[in-house]
Coordinates of C-alpha atoms and ligand atoms in Angstrom, one line a residue:
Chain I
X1 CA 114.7 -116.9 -53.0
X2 CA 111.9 -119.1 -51.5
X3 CA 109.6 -117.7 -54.3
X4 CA 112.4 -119.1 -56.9
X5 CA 112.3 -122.5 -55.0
X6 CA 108.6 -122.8 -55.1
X7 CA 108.4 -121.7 -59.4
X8 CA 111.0 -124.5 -59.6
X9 CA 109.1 -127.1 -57.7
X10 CA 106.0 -126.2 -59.6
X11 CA 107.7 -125.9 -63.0
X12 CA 109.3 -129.5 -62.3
X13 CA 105.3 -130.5 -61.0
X14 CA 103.6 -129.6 -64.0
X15 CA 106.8 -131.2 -66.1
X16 CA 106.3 -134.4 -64.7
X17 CA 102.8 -134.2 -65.2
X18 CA 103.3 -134.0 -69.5
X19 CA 105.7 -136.9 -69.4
X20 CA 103.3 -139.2 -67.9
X21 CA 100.2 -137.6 -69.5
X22 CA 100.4 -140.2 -72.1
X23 CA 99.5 -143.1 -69.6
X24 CA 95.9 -142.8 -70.0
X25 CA 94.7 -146.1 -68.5
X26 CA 96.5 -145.1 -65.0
X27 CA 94.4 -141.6 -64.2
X28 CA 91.2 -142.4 -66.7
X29 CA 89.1 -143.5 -63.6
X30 CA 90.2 -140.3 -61.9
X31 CA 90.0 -137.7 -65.1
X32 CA 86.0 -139.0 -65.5
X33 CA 85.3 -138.4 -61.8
X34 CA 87.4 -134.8 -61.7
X35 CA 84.6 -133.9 -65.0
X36 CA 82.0 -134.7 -63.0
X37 CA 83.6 -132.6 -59.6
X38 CA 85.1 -129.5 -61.5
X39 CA 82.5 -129.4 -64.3
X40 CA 78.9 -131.0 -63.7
X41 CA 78.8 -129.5 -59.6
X42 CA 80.2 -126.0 -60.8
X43 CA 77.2 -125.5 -62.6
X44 CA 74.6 -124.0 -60.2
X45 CA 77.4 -121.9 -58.8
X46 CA 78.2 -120.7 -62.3
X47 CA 74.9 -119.7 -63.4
X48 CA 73.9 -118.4 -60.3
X49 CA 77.3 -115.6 -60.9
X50 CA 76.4 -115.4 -64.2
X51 CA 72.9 -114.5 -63.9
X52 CA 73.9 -112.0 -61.5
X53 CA 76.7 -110.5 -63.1
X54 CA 74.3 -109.9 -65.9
X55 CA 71.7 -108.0 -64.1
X56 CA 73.7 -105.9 -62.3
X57 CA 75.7 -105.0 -65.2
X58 CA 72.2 -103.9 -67.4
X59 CA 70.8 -101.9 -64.3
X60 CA 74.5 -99.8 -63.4
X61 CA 75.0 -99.1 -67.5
X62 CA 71.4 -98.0 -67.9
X63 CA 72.3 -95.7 -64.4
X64 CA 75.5 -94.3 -65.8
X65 CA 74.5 -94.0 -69.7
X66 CA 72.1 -90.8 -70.4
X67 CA 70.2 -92.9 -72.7
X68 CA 68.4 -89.7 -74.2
X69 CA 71.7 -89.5 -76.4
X70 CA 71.9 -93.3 -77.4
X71 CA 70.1 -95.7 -78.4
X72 CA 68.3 -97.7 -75.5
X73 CA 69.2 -101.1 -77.4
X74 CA 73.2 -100.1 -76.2
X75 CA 72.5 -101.3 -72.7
X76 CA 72.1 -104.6 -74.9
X77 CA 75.6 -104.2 -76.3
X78 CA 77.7 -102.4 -73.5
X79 CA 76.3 -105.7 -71.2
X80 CA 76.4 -108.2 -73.7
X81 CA 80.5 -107.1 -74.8
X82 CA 81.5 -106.8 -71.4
X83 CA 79.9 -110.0 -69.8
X84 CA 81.4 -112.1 -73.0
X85 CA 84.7 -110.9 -73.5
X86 CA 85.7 -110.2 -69.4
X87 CA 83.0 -110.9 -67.6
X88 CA 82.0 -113.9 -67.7
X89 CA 85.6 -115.8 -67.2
X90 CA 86.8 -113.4 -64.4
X91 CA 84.2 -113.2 -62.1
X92 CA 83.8 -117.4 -63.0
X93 CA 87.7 -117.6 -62.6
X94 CA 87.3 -116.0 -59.2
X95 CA 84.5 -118.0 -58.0
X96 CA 86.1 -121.2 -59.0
X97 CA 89.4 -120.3 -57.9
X98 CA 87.4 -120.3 -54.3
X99 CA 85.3 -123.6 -55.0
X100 CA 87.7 -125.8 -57.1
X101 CA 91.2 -124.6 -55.7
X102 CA 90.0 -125.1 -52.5
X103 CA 88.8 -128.5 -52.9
X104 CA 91.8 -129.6 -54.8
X105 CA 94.5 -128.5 -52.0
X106 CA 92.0 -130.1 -49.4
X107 CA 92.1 -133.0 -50.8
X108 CA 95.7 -133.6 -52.3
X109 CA 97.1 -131.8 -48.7
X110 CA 94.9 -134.5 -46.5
X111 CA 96.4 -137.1 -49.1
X112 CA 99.7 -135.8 -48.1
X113 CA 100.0 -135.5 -44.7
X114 CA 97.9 -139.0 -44.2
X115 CA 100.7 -140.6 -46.2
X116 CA 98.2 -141.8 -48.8
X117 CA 100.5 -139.8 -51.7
X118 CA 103.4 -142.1 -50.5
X119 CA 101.4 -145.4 -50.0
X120 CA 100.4 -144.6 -53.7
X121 CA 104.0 -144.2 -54.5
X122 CA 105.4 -146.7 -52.4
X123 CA 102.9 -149.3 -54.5
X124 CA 105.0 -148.2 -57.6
X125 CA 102.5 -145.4 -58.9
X126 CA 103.3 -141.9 -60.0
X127 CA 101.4 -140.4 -57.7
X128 CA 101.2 -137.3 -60.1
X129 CA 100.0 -138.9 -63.1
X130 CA 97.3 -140.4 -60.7
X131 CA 96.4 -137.1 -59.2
X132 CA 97.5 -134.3 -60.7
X133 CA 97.0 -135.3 -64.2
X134 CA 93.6 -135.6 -64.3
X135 CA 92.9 -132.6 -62.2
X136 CA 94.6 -129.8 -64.0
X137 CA 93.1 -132.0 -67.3
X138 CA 89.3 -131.5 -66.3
X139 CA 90.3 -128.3 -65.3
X140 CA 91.3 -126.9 -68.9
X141 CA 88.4 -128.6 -70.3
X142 CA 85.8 -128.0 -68.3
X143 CA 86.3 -124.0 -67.4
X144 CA 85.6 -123.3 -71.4
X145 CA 82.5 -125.3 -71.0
X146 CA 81.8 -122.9 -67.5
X147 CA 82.5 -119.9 -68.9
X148 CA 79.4 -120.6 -71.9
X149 CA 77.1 -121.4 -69.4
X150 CA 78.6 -118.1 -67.6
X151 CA 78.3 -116.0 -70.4
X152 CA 75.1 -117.2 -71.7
X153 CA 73.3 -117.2 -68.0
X154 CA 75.4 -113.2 -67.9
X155 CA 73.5 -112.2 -71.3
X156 CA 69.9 -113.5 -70.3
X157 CA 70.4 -112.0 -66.7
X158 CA 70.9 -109.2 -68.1
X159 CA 67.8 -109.2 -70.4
X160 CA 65.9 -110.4 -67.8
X161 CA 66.7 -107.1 -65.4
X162 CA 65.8 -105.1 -68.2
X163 CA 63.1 -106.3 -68.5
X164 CA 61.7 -106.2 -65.4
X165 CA 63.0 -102.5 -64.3
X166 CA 61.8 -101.6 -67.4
X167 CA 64.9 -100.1 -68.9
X168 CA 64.6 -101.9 -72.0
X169 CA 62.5 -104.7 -73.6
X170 CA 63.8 -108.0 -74.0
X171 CA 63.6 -108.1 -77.8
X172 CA 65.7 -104.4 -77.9
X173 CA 68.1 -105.7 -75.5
X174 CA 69.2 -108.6 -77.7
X175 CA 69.1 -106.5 -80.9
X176 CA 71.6 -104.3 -79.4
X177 CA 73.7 -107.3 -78.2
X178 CA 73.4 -109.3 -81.2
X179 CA 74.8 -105.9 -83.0
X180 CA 78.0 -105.9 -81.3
X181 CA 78.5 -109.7 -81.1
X182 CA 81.8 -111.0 -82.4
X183 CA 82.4 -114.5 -82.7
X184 CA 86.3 -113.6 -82.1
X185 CA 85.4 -112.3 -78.8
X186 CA 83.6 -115.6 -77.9
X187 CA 87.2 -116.9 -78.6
X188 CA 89.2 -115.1 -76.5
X189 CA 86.9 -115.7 -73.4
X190 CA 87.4 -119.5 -74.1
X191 CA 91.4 -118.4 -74.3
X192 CA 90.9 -117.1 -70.8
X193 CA 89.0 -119.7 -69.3
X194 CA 91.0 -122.4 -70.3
X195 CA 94.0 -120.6 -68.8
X196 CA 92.1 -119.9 -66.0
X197 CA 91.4 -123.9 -65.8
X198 CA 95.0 -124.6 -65.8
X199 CA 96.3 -121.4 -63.3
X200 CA 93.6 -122.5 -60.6
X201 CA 94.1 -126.4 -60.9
X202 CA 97.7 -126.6 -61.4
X203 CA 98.5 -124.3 -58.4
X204 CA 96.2 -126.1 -55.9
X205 CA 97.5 -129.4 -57.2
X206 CA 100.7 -128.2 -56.5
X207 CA 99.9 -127.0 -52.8
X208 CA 98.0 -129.7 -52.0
X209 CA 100.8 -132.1 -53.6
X210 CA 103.4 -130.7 -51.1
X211 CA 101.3 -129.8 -48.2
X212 CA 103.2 -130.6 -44.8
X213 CA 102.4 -130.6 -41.0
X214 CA 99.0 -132.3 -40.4
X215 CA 95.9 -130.3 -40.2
X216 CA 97.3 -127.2 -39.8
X217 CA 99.2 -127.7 -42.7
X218 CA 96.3 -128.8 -45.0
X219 CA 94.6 -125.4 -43.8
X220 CA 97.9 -123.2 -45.0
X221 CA 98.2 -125.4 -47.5
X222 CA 94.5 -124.4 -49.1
X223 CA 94.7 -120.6 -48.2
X224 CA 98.0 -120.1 -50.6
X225 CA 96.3 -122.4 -52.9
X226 CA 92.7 -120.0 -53.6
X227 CA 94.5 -116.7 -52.6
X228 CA 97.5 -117.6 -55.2
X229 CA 95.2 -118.7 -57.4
X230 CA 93.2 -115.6 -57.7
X231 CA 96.2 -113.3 -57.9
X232 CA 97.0 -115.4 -60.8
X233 CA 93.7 -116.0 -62.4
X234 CA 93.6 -111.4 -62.5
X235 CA 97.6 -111.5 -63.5
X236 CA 97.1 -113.9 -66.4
X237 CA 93.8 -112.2 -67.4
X238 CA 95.8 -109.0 -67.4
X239 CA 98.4 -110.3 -69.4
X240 CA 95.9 -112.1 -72.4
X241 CA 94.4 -109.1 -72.5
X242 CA 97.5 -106.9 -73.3
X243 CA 98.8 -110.0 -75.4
X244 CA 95.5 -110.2 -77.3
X245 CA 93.4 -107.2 -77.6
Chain B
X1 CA 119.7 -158.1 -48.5
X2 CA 119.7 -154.2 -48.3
X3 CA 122.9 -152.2 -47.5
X4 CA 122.9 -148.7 -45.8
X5 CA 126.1 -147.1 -46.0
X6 CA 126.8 -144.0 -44.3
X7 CA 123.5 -141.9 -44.7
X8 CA 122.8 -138.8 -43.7
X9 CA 119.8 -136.5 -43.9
X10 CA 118.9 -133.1 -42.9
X11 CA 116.1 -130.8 -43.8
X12 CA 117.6 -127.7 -44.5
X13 CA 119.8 -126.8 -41.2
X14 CA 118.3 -129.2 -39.0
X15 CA 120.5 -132.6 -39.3
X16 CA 118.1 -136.0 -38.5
X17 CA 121.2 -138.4 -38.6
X18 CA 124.2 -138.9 -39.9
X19 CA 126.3 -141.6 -41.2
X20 CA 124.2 -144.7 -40.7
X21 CA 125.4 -147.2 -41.7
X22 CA 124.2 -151.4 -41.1
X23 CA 122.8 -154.3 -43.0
X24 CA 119.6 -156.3 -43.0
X25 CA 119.9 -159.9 -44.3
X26 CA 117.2 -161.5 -46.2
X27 CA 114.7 -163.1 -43.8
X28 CA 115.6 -161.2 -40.6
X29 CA 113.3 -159.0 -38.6
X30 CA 114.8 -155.9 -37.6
X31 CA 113.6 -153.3 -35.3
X32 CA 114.4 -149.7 -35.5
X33 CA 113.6 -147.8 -31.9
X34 CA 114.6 -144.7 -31.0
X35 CA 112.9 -141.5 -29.3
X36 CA 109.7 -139.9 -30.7
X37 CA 110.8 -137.6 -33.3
X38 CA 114.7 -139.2 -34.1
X39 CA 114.4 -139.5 -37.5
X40 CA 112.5 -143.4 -37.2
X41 CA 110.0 -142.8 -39.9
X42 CA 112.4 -140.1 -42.0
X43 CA 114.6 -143.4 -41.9
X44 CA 111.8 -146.0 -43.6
X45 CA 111.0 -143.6 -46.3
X46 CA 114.1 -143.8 -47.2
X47 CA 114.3 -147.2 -47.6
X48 CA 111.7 -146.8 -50.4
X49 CA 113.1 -143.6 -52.0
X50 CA 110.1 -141.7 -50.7
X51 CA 112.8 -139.2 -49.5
X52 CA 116.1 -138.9 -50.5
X53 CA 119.2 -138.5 -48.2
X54 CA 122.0 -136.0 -48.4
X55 CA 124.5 -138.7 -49.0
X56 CA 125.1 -141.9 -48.6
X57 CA 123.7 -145.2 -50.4
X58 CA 121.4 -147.7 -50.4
X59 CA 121.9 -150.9 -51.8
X60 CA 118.7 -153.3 -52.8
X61 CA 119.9 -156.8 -53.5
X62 CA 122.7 -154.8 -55.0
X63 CA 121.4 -152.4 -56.8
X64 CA 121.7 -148.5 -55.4
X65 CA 118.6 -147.3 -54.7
X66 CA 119.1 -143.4 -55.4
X67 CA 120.6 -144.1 -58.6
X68 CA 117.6 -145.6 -60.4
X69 CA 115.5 -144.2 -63.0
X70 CA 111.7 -143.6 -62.2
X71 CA 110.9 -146.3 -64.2
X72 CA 113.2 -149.0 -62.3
X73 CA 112.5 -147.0 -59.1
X74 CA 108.5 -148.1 -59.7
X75 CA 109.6 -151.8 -60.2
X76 CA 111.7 -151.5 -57.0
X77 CA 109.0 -150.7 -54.9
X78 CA 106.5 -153.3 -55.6
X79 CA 108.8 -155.6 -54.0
X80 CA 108.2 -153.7 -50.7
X81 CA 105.1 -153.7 -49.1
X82 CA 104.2 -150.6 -46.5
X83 CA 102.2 -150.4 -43.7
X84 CA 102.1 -146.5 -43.1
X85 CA 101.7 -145.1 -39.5
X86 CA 97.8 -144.7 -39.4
X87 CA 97.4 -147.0 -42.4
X88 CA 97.4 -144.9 -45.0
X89 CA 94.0 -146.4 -46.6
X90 CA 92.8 -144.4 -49.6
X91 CA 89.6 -142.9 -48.0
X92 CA 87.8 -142.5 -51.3
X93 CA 86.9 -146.3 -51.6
X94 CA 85.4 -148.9 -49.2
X95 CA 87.9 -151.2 -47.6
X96 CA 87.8 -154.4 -50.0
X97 CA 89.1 -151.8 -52.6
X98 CA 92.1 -150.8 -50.9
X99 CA 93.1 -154.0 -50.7
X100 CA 92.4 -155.0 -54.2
X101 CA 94.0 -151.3 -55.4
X102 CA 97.7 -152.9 -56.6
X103 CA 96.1 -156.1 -58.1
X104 CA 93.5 -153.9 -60.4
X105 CA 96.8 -152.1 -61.6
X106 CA 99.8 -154.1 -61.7
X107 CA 97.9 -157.4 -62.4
X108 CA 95.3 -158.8 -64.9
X109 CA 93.8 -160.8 -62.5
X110 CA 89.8 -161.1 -63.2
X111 CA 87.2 -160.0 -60.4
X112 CA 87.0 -163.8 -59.3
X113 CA 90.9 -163.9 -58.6
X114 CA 90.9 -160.5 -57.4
X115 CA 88.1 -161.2 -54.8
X116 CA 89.9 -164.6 -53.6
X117 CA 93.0 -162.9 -53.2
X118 CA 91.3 -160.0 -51.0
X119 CA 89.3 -162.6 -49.0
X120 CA 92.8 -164.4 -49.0
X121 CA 94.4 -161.5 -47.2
X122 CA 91.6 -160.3 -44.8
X123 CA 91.7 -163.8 -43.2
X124 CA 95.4 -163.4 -42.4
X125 CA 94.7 -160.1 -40.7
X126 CA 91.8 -161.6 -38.9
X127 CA 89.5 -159.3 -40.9
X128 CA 86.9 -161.6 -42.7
X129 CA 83.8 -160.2 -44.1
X130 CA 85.0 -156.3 -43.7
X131 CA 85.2 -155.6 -47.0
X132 CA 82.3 -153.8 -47.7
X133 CA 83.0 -151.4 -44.8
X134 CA 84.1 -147.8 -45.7
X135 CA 87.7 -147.1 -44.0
X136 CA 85.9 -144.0 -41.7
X137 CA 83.9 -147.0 -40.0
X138 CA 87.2 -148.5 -39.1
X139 CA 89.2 -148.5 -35.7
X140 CA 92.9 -147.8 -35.5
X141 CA 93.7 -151.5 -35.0
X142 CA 91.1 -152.3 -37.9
X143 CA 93.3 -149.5 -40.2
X144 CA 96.4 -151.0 -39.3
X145 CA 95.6 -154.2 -40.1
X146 CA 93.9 -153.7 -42.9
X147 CA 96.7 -151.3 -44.7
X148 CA 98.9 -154.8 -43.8
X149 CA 96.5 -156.9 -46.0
X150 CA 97.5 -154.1 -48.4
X151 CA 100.6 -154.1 -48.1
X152 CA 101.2 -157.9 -48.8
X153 CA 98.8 -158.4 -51.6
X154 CA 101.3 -158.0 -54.3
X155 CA 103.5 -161.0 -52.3
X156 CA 106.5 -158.1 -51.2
X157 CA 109.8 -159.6 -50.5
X158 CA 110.4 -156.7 -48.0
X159 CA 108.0 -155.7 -45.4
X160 CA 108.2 -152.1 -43.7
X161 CA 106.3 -150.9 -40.6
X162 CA 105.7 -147.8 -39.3
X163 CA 105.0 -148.0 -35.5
X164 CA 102.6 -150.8 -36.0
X165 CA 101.6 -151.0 -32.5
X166 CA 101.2 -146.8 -31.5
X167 CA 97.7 -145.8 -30.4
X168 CA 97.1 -149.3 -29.6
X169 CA 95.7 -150.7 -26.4
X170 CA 98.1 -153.7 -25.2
X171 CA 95.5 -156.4 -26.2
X172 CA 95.4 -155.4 -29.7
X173 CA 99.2 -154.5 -29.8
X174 CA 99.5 -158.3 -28.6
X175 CA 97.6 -159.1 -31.8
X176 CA 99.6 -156.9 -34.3
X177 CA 103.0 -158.3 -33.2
X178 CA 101.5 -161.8 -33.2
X179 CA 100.4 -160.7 -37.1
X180 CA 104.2 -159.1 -37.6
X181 CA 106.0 -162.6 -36.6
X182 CA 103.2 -164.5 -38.4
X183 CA 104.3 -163.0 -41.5
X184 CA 107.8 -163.2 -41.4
X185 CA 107.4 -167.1 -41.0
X186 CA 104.4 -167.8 -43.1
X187 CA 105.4 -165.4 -46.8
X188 CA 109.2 -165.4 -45.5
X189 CA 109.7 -161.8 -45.5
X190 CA 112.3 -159.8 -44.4
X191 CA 110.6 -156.8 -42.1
X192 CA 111.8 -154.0 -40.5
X193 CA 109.8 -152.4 -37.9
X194 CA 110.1 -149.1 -36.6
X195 CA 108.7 -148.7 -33.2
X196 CA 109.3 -147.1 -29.6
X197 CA 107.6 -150.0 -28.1
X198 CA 109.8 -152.1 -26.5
X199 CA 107.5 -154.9 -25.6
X200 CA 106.9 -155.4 -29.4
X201 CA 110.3 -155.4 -30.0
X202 CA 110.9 -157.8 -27.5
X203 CA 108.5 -160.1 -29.1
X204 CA 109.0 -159.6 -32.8
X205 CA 112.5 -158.7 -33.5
X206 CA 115.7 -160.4 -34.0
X207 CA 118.1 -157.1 -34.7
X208 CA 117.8 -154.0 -33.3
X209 CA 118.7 -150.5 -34.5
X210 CA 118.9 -147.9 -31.8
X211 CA 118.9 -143.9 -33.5
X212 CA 119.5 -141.8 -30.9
X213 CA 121.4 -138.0 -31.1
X214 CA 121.3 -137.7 -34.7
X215 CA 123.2 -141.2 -35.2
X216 CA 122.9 -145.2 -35.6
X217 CA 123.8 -145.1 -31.4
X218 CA 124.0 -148.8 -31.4
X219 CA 123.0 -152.0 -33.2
X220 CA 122.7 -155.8 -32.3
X221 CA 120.6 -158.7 -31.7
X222 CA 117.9 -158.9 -29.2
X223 CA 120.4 -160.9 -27.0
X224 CA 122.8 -158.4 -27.3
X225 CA 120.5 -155.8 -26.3
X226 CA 119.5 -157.0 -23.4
X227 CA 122.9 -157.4 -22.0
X228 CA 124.0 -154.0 -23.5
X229 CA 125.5 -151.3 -21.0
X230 CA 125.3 -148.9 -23.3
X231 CA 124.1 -146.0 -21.7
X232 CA 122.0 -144.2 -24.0
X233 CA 120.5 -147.1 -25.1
X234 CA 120.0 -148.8 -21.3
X235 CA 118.5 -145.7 -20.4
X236 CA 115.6 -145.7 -23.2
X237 CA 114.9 -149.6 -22.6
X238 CA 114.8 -148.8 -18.7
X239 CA 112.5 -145.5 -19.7
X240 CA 110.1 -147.5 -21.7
X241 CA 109.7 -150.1 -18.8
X242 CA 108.4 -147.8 -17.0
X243 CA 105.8 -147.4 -19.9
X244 CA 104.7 -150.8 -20.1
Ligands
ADP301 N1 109.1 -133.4 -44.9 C1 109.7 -132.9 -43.9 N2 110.2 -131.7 -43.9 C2 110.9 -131.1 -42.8 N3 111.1 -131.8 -41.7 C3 110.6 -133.1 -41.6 C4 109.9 -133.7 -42.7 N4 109.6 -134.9 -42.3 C5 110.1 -135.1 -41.0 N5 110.7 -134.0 -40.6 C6 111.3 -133.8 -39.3 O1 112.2 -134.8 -39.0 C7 112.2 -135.2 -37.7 C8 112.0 -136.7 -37.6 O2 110.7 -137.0 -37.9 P1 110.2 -138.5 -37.9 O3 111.0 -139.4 -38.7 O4 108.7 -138.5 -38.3 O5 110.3 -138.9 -36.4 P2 109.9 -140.3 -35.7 O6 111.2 -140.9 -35.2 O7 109.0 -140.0 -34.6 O8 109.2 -141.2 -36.7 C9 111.1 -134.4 -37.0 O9 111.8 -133.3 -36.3 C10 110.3 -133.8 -38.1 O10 109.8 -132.6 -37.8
MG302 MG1 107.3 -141.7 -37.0

């Protein structure tokens, strides 16, 4: 029943949200700064996982492959496939659910319980518009631009591990994943992403939005927000993939 | 004028108050007292449709409140001005742009206006030259008065405060309720102040509301209060005597 309430809430949330999306001039200040907070400071965190992601991957398939029977260059494809059509917009979805979910719930919860959501409203602003809007906004536009930078950092991660255990050279490594590159499956990871950018902003918006109870609150408030967001972020990724594939 | 008429409000099982019902008139000063945790500031946010009851009306120079469209609802409120229990300053920008926050939205003043205005209203709080501060650098009494510059910038015809006076030491109390009564002569505002202080009340208002066990347990003017023999109420003015 609760968990019926709270879909409602959110539903109603996010519906308010498009009816006042067209009101640029109030949450333009806001949606320039959020670019800046979900996009430009997620970037270190973003390669770093994608670099990462990518090495690993190269040294565990050239572990579990016997590459007397293939090709070497199929490390180059196995890694290259994986990291651009899962990969990279997971294991980012994950990470940002942590770094961007739980700075949006933060923030919107203290704004709660400090009462600056109903001085805001009390002034004769829609508070959403103001601060939801632009959040969930640079969220489904700036987790597409993440998940490049994820996916590209992945791939030359993993060239760069195979490099240097000396599993495969760098030029083989990209011939095998240039051979298996689809540009469709460059698509569907920006699919992902950009739900991914609205799952994780929308729900800690939402959290944050109706946090209650002072500090305490904020804290509750902020663990729903990353852990729902991550059991959504793997639900939805589940679901695009059976929708899609 | 504003109308209450019979309000009640719970939050799920657990009633706040029922069946309130009184009137403020346009000018007046009422205070709302009452025990820590009565309903006080459940009450105010109605007042602004910042919560809505579970039935009952509220009339706004004869309009009903809870029957507005968001759109007329957002017109509504900008003739109230707020001052929020800790001030409620946006903590993301310095102090001169709280202040200036409503004009840069609901008015096309230029930077010159806007900065006379701001100056304008820091003087009244006895605030000049703050501007530049961030609110983090601020003390309570600084917050609080500076969330009132806020909250008259946009010239409200209603003025609403949330325990004004709570965390403050006597002196600067002393100074707040001065700044209450100022305003109510100087911009001719109606204000209604909800507080558990009664010194403050006995310097600021001229009605009182009294919510006690989950109802309006007694309204009238200062003069009447002090001769009340209500019991509930004579207890909680004799309790915060004590206090003083
Ligand atoms: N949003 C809310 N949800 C549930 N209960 C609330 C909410 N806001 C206030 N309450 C409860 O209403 C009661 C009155 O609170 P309040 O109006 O803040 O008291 P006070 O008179 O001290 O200002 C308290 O018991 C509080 O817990
Ligand atoms: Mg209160």
């Amino acid at each position: 029943m609760d968990a019926v309430k709270q879909f409602g809430q959110y539903a109603l949330l996010m519906y308010q949200g498009l009816r006042s999306f067209t009101e640029f001039s109030t949450y333009r200040k806001n949606l320039f700064s959020e670019f800046v907070k979900i996009g430009y400071e997620s970037i270190p965190i973003i390669i770093l996982t994608g670099v990462f992601t990518g090495a690993v991957l190269t040294l565990q398939t050239a572990y579990q492959l016997d590459t007397d029977l293939y090709p070497v260059t199929i490390v180059g494809s196995i890694v290259g496939q994986s990291i651009i059509i899962e990969l990279a917009a997971v294991i980012g979805g994950l990470v940002l659910a942590g770094k961007v979910g739980a700075r949006i719930s933060t923030e919107l919860g203290t704004m709660r319980v400090s009462e600056q959501i109903d001085a805001l409203e009390s002034m004769g602003f829609n508070s959403v518009t103001f601060l939801v809007v632009p959040r969930v906004l640079a969220g489904v536009f700036m987790f597409p631009v993440l998940y490049i930078i994820a996916a590209t950092m992945g791939v030359i991660g993993g060239l760069i591990a195979g490099q240097l255990d000396g599993i495969l050279p760098a030029a083989e490594f990209m011939q095998g994943a240039r051979s298996f590159f689809y540009p469709e499956d460059v698509v569907f990871g920006i699919v992902k992403s950009f739900v991914f950018g609205f799952v994780i902003t929308s729900i800690s918006s939402f959290k944050g939005y109706y946090a209650f109870g002072g500090a305490e609150g904020v804290g509750n408030a902020t663990t729903q927000a990353t852990v729902l967001s991550c059991i959504y972020v793997l639900l939805s990724d589940f679901a695009l993939a059976a929708l899609l594939l | 004028m504003i109308e209450v008429k019979n309000l009640t409000k719970s939050f799920g099982d657990h009633l706040i108050w029922e069946d309130v019902t009184f009137d403020i008139s346009d000018g007046e000063t009422l205070a709302i007292i009452g025990k820590s945790g009565c309903g006080k500031s459940v009450f105010l946010k109605h007042l602004n449709a910042l919560l809505y009851p579970d039935s009952g009306k509220i009339y706004i120079d004869g309009k009903d409140l809870f029957n507005l469209t968001y759109a007329e609802l957002r017109l509504m409120r900008q003739n109230f001005g707020i001052l929020f229990q800790g001030g409620a300053l946006f903590d993301s920008i310095n102090t001169f742009e709280n202040i200036a926050f409503p004009l840069r939205y609901f008015t096309n003043k230029n930077e010159e206006e806007i900065r006379a205005e701001v100056d304008e209203a820091l003087e009244l709080v006895n605030l000049k030259g703050i501007g530049e501060k961030g609110t983090s650098e601020l003390s309570g009494g600084m917050r609080k008065r500076v969330g009132l510059a806020r909250a008259i910038i946009l010239k409200p015809q209603y003025l609403l405060y949330d325990e004004p006076t709570s965390g403050l030491d006597p002196k600067t109390s002393e100074e707040i309720n001065e700044l209450i009564v100022h305003m109510a002569d100087k911009l001719d505002i109606t204000s209604i102040v909800i507080t558990h202080d009664m010194h403050s009340v006995l310097s600021i208002a001229e009605k009182v509301a009294f919510l006690d066990e989950q109802k309006l347990s007694w309204y009238g003017t200062v003069q009447e209060m002090k001769e009340s023999e209500h019991p509930p109420l004579v207890d909680f003015i004799t309790a915060s005597e004590y206090q003083i």
